[in-house]
Coordinates of C-alpha atoms in Angstrom, one line a residue:
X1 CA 38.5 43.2 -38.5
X2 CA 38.6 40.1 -36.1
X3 CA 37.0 39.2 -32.9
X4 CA 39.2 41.2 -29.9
X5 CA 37.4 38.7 -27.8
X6 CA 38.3 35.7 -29.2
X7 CA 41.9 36.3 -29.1
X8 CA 43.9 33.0 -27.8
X9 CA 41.6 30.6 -29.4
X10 CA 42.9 27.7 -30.0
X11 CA 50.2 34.5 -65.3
X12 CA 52.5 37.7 -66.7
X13 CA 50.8 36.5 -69.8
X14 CA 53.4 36.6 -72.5
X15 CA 53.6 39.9 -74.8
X16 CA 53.2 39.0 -78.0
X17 CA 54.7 41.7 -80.5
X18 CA 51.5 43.1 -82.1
X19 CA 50.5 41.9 -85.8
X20 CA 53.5 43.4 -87.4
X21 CA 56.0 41.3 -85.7
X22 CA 54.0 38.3 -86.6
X23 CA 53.8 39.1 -89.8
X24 CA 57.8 39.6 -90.0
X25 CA 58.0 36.2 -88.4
X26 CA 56.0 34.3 -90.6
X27 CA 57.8 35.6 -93.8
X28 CA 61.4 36.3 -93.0
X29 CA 61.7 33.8 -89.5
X30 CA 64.9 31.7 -90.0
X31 CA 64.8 27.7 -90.2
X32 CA 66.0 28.5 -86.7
X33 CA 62.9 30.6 -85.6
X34 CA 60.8 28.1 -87.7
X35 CA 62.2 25.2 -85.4
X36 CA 61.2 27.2 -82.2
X37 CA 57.8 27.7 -83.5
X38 CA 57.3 24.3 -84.3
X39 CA 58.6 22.9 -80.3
X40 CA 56.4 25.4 -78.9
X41 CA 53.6 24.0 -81.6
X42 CA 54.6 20.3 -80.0
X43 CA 54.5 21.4 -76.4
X44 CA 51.2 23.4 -76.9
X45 CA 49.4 19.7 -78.6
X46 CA 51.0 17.3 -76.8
X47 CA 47.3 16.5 -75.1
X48 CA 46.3 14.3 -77.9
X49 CA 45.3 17.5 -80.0
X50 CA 42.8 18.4 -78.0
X51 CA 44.5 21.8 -77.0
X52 CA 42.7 23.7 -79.8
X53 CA 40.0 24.0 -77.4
X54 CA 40.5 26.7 -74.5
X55 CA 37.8 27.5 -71.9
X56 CA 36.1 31.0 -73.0
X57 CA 34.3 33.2 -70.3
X58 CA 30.7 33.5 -71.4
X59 CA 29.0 36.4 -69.9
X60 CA 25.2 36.5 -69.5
X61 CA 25.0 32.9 -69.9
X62 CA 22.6 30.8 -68.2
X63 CA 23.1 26.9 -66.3
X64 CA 25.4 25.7 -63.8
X65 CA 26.8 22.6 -63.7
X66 CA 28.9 21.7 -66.5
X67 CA 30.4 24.2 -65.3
X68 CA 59.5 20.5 -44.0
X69 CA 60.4 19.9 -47.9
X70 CA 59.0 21.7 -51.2
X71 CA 56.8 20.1 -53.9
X72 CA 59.7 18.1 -55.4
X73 CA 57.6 15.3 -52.8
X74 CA 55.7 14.8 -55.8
X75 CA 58.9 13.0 -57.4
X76 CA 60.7 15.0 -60.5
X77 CA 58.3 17.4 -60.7
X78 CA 59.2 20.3 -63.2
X79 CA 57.7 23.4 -62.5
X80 CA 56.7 25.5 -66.2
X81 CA 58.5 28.5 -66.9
X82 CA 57.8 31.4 -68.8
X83 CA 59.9 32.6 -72.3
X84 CA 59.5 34.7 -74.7
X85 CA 59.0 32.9 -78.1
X86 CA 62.2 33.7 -80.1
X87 CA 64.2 35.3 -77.5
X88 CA 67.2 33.7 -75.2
X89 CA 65.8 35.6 -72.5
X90 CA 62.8 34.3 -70.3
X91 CA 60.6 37.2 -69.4
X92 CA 60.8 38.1 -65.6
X93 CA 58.3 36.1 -63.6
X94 CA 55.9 38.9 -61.4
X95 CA 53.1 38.5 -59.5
X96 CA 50.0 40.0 -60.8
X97 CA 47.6 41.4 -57.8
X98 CA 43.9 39.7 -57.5
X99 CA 42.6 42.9 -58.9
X100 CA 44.3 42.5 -61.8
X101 CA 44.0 39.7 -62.9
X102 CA 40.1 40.1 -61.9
X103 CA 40.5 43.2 -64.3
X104 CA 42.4 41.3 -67.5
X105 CA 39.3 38.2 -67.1
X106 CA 36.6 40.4 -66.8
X107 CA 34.6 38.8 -63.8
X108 CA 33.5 41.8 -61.9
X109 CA 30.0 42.0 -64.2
X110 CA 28.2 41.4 -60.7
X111 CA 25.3 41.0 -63.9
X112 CA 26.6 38.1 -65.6
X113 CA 26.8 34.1 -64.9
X114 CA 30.7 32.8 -66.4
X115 CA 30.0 29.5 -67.8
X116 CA 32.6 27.8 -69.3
X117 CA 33.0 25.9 -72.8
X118 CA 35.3 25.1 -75.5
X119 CA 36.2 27.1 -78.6
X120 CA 38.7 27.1 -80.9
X121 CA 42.1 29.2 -80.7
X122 CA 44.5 30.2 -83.1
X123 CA 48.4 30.3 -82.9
X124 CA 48.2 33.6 -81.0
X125 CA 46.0 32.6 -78.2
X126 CA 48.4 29.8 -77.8
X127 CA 51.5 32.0 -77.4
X128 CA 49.0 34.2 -75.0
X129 CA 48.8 31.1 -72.8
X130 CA 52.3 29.0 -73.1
X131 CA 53.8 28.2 -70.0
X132 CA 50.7 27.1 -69.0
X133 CA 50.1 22.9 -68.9
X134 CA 48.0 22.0 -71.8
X135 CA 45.4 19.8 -70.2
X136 CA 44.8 23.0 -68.2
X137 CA 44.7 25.7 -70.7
X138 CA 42.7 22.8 -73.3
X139 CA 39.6 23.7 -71.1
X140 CA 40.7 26.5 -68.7
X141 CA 41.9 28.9 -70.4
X142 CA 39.8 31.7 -69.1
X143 CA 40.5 30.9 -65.5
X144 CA 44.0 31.3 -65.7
X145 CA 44.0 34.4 -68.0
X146 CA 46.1 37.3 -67.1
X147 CA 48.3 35.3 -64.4
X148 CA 51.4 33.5 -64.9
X149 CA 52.4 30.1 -62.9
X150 CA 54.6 30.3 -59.5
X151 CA 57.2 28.0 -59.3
X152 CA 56.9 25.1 -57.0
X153 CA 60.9 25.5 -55.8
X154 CA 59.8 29.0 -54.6
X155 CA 57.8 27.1 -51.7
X156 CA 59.4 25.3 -49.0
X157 CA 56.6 22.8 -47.4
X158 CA 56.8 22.3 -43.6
X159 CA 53.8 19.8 -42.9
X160 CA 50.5 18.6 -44.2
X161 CA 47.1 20.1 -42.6
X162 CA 45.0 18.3 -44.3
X163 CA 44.0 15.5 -46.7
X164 CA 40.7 15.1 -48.9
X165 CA 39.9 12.4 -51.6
X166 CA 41.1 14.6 -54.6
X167 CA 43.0 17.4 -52.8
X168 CA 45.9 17.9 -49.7
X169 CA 46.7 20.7 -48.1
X170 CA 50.3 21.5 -46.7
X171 CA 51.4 24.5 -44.6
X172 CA 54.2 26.1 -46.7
X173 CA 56.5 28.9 -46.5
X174 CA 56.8 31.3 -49.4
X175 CA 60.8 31.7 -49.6
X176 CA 60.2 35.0 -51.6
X177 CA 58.7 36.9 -49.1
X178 CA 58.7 34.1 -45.9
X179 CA 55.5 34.2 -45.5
X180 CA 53.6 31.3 -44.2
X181 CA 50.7 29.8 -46.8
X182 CA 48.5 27.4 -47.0
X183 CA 48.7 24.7 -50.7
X184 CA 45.7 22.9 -52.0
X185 CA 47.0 20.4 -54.4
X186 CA 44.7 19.7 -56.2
X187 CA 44.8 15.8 -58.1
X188 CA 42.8 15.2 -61.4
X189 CA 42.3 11.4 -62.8
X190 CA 43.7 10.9 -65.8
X191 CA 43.3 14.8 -66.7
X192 CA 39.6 14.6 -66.7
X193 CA 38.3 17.4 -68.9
X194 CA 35.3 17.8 -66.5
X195 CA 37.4 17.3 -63.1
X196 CA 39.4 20.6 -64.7
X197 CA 36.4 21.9 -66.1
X198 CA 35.0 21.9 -62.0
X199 CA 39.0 23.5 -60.7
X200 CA 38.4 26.3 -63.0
X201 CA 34.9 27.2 -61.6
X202 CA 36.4 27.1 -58.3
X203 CA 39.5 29.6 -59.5
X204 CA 36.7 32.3 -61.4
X205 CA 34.4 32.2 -58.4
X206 CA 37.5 33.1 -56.3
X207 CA 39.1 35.7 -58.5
X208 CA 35.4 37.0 -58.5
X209 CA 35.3 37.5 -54.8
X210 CA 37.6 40.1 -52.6
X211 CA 36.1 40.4 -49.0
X212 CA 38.1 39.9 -45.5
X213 CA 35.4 36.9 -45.0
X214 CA 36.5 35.3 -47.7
X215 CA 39.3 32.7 -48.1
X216 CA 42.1 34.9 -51.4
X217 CA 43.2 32.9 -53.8
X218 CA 46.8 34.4 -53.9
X219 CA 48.0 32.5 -57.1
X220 CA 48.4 28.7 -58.3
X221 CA 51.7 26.6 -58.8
X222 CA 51.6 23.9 -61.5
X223 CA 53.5 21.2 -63.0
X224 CA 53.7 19.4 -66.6
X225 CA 54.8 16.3 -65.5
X226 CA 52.6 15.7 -62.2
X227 CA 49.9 17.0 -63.9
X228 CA 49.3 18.7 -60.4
X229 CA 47.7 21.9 -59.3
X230 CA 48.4 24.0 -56.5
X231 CA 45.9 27.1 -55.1
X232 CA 48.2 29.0 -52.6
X233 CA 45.9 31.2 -49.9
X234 CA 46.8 32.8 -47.2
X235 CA 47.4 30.2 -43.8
X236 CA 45.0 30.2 -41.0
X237 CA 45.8 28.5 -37.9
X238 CA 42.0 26.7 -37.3
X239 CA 38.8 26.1 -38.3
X240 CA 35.8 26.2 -36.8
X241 CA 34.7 22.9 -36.7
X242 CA 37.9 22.0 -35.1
X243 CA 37.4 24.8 -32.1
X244 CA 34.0 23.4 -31.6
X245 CA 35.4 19.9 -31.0
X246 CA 38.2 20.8 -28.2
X247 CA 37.4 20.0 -24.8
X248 CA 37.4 23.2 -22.9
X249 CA 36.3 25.6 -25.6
X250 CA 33.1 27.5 -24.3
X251 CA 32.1 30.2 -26.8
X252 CA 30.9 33.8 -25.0
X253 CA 28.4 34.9 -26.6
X254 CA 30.5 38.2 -28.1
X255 CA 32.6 35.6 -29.6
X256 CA 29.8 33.9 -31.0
X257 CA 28.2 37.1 -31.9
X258 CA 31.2 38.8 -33.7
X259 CA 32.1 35.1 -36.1
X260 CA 28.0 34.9 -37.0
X261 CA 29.1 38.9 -38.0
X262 CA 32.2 37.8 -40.0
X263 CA 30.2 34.9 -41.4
X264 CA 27.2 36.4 -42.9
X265 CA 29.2 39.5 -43.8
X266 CA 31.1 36.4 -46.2
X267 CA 27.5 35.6 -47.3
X268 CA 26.6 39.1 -47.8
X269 CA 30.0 39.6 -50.7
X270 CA 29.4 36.0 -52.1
X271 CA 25.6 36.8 -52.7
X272 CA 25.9 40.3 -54.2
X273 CA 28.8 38.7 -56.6
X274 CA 26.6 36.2 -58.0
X275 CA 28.0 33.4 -56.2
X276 CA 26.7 30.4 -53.9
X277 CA 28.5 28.7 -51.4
X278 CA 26.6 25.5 -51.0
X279 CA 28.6 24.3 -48.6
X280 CA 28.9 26.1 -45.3
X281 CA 30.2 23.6 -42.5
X282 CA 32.5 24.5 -39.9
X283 CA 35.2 23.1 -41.0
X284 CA 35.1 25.8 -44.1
X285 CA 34.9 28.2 -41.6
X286 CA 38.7 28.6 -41.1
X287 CA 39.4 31.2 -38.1
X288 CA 43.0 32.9 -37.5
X289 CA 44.7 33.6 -33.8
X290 CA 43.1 37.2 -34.2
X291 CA 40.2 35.8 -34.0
X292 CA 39.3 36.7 -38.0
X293 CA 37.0 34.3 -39.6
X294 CA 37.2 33.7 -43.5
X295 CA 35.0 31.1 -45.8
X296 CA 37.0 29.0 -47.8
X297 CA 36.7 25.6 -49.5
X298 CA 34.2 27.0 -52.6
X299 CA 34.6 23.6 -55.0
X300 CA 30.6 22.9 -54.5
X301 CA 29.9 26.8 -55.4
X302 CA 28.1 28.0 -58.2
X303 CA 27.5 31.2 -60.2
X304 CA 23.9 31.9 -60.2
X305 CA 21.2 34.7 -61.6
X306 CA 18.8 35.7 -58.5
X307 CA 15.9 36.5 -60.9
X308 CA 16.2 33.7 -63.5
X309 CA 15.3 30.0 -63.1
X310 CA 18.4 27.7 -63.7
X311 CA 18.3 24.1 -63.2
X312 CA 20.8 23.2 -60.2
X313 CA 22.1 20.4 -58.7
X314 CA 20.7 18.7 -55.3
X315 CA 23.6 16.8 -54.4
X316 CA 25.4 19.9 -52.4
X317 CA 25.8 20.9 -49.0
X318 CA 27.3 18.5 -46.4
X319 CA 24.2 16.7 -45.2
X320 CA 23.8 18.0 -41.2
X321 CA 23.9 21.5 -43.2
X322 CA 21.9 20.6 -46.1
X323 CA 18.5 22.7 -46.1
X324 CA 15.1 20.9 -46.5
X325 CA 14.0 21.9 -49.9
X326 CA 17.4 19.8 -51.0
X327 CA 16.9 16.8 -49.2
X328 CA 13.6 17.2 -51.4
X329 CA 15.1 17.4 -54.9
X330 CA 15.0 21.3 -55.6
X331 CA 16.9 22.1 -58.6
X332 CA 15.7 25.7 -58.1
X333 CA 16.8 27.6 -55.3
X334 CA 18.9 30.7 -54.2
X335 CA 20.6 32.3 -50.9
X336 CA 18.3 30.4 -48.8
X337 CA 20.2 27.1 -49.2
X338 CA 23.6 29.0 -47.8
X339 CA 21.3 30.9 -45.2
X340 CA 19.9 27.4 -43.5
X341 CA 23.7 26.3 -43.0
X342 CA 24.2 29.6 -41.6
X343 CA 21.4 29.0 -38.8
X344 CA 23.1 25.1 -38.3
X345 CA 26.4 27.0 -37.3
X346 CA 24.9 29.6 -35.1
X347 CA 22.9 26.8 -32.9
X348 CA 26.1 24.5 -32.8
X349 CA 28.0 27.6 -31.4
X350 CA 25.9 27.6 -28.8
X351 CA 25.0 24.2 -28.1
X352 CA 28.8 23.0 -28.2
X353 CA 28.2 19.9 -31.0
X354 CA 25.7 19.9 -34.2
X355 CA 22.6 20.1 -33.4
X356 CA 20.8 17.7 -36.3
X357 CA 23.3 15.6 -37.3
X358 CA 21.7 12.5 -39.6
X359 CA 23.0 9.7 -40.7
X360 CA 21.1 8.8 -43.9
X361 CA 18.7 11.9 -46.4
X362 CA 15.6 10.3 -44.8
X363 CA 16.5 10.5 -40.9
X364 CA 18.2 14.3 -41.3
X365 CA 14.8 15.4 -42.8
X366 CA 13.0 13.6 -40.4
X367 CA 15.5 15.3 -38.2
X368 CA 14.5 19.1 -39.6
X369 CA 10.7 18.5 -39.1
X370 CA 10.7 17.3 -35.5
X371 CA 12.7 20.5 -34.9
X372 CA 11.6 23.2 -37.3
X373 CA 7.5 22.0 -38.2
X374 CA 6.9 20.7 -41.6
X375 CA 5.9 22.8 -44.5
X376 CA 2.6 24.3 -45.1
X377 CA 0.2 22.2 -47.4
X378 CA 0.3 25.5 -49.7
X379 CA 4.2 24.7 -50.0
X380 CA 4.0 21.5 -51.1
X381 CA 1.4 21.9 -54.0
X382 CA 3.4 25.4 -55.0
X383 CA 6.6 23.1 -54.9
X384 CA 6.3 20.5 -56.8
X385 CA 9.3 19.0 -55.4
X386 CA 10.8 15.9 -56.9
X387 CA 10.4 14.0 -53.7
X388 CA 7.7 15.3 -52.0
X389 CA 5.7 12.4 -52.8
X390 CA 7.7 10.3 -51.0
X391 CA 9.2 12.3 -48.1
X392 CA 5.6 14.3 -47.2
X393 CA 4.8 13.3 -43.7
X394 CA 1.2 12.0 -43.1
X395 CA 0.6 14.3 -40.3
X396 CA 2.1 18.1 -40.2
X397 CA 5.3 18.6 -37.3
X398 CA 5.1 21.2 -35.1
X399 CA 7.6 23.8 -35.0
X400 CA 10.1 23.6 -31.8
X401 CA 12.7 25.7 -32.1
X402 CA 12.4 27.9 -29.5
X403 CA 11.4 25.4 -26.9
X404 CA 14.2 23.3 -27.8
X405 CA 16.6 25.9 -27.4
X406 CA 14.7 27.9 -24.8
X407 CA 18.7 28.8 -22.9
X408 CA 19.9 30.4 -26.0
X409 CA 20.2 34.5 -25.7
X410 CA 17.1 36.3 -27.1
X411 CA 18.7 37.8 -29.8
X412 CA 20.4 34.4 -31.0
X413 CA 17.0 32.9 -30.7
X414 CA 15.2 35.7 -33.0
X415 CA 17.7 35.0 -35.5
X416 CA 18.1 31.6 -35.4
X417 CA 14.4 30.8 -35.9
X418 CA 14.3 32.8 -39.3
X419 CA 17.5 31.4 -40.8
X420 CA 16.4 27.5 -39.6
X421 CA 12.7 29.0 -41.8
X422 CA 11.4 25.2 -42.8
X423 CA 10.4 27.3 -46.1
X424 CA 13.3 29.1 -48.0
X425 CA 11.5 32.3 -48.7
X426 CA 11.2 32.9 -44.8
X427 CA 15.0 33.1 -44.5
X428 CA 15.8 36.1 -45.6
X429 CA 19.1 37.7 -47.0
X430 CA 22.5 37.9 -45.3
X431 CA 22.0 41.4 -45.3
X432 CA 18.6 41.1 -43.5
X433 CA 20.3 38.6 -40.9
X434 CA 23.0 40.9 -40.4
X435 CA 20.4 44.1 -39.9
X436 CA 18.1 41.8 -37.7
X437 CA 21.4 40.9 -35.3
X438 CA 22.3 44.1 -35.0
X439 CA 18.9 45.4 -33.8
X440 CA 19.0 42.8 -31.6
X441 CA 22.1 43.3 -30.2
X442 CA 21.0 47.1 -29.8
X443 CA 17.8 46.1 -28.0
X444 CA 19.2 44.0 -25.3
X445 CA 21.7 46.6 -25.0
X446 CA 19.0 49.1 -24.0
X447 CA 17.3 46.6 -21.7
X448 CA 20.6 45.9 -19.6
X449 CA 21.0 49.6 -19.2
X450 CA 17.7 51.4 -18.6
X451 CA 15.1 48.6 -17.0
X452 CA 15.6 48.5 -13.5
X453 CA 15.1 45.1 -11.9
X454 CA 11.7 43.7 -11.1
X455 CA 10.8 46.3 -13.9
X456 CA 8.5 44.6 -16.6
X457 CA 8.1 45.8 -20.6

């Protein structure tokens, strides 16, 4: 449920017949059937025969990181269409629910970490995925599995919201149901096996996830000729970076209160699912006229294993949000990292602007430890952090946060100096942060009501 106050801000997978009907076709199919068999055949290799190789979803896996106008902008794109094989009637498109298709690919094991890598398919597997692009299906297979493509004529584009170095984003109107959506077209270079390999990460984490915090992937358009990609989500009118930024926007604190809610209560889904962020900004914070605030934008996310050591990446988490411990080299790390970026958004809330915004790795950690105190000398030697060598200040920072942000509310400043914790452990959970708020909350509450004035506690 949205903020009250802050109201006015501005894949059906074909059916194949069962063995016995494959076994009729291969030994009584007409040169005619023989003919469609082999087009489909053509169609299914025409990647450079690489398309014997689908993604798989590998459960209990560890590792990480190999893991307006419509579209016909995009010149003559043609939009796939489903048929089945053998039949002069295409199979009526539907559109399979999130649940599912979450059902058919098997990702609610909150116990298991998908990873994905090629394997070999056979003919069947190939029917099971035709209408499908092959330089998708070649290495994302499993991602896709159980839904069937929307047609790109079924959209009618009114503008473009938004424009990134491999994706764009247009407001559209669905003309099935006229319902305003948001597009991510998503652009791969020369089909880059590993660029797709990245897009179907990004589609398994969101299948994975169903909270009203979170951004719902409500299917994907594509094209063989474009060798496009389109993600269709629901359309919200702003983000939070953007509020933030107007002149004139003063957040109350219930405003601020009830999106730091909404957020970690995002947090609190992703984590439990197995899933990292690792990139909570405010401009992923994307915020509707109700005043209901959803994370979106998951291509840096990750599937992770809370008790088991996995080598991750650094290089995540726009840099004012990046945590300490990255800026440092950790490849180990958990919650924390999305917990810090957390804490950056609840003091820019307040403040009005970000409050540590560096320009280079070395000035945003020099940044961190004027503000939040440098680690403990028992931190560094437990570490072992790539760069600690380098970035370990000769003298020890003292810790500032409360005298820095002395005008904050009490109960923003409890919470704000455990999530900003210089030291990942001392951050907590998203469903600590959430308890802690509350409590809080329910404290000042008491204060306001029962101490008299001039009355000390």
């Amino acid at each position: 449920m949205g903020c009250i106050c802050s109201k006015g801000i501005p894949a059906n997978d074909y059916v194949a017949e069962n063995h016995c009907k494959e076994r009729h076709l291969k030994s009584n199919r007409s040169s005619r059937h023989g003919t469609s068999l082999r087009k489909e055949e053509s169609v299914l290799h025409s990647d450079g025969g690489q398309s014997d190789a689908m993604a798989r979803l590998i459960l209990n896996q560890p590792g990480e990181e190999n893991a307006g106008s419509t579209t016909e902008s995009d010149g003559a794109e043609k939009v796939t269409s489903i048929g089945k094989v053998g039949s002069a009637k295409p199979l009526r498109q539907e559109r399979p629910t999130m649940e599912d298709g979450i059902k058919r690919v098997g990702v609610h094991n909150n116990n298991a970490t998908p990873r994905i890598i090629g394997v070999v398919i056979g003919e069947k597997g190939a029917l099971v995925i035709a209408g499908w692009p092959s330089w998708l299906t070649s290495v994302a297979g499993e991602a896709i599995n159980g839904w069937v493509p929307r047609k790109a004529d079924s959209f009618q584009k009114l503008d473009k919201i938004g424009q990134g170095t491999y994706s764009s984003v247009y407001r559209a109107r669905d003309i099935e149901t006229n319902k305003i959506v948001a597009l991510k077209k998503v652009r791969f270079a020369n089909m880059d096996p590993e660029s797709v390999r990245f897009m179907a990460r990004e589609i398994l984490i969101l299948r994975r996830l169903d909270h009203p915090n979170v951004m719902k992937l409500e299917g994907l358009i594509t094209s063989r000729v474009s060798g496009s990609l389109y993600l269709i989500f629901e359309y919200m009118e702003h983000d939070l970076a953007g509020l933030v930024a107007t002149s004139g926007i003063k957040f109350t604190e219930a405003q601020i209160k009830c999106y730091m809610k909404q957020l970690l209560s995002g947090l609190e889904h992703c984590h439990a699912q197995g899933v990292l962020h690792r990139d909570i900004k405010g401009s992923n914070l994307l915020i509707d006229n109700d005043g209901n605030l959803k994370i979106g934008d998951f291509g840096l996310s990750t599937f992770f294993r809370p008790r088991q050591k996995q080598p991750l990446t650094s290089r995540v988490v726009t840099l004012w949000y990046r945590p300490p411990e990255l800026l440092l080299g950790a490849t180990d790390y958990g919650v924390s990292v999305d917990l810090w970026s957390a804490g950056c958004i609840l003091a820019e809330l307040y403040a009005g602007k970000p409050i540590m915004p560096g320009r280079t790795e070395v000035e945003q950690l020099h940044k961190i430890f004027k503000l939040c105190g440098s680690p403990s000398e028992e931190y560094w030697k437990k570490s072992k952090l790539p760069h600690a060598t380098i970035f370990k200040p000769q003298h020890p920072y003292k810790r500032c946060v409360a005298e820095t942000f002395k005008d904050f509310p009490f109960s923003a400043l409890a919470l704000l100096d455990v999530l900003l914790a210089v030291e990942p452990d001392g951050r907590g959970t998203a469903s600590s942060a959430l308890r802690s708020e509350q409590l809080c909350s329910m404290l000042m509450n008491y204060l306001v009501n029962h101490i008299k004035p001039g009355r000390t506690v």
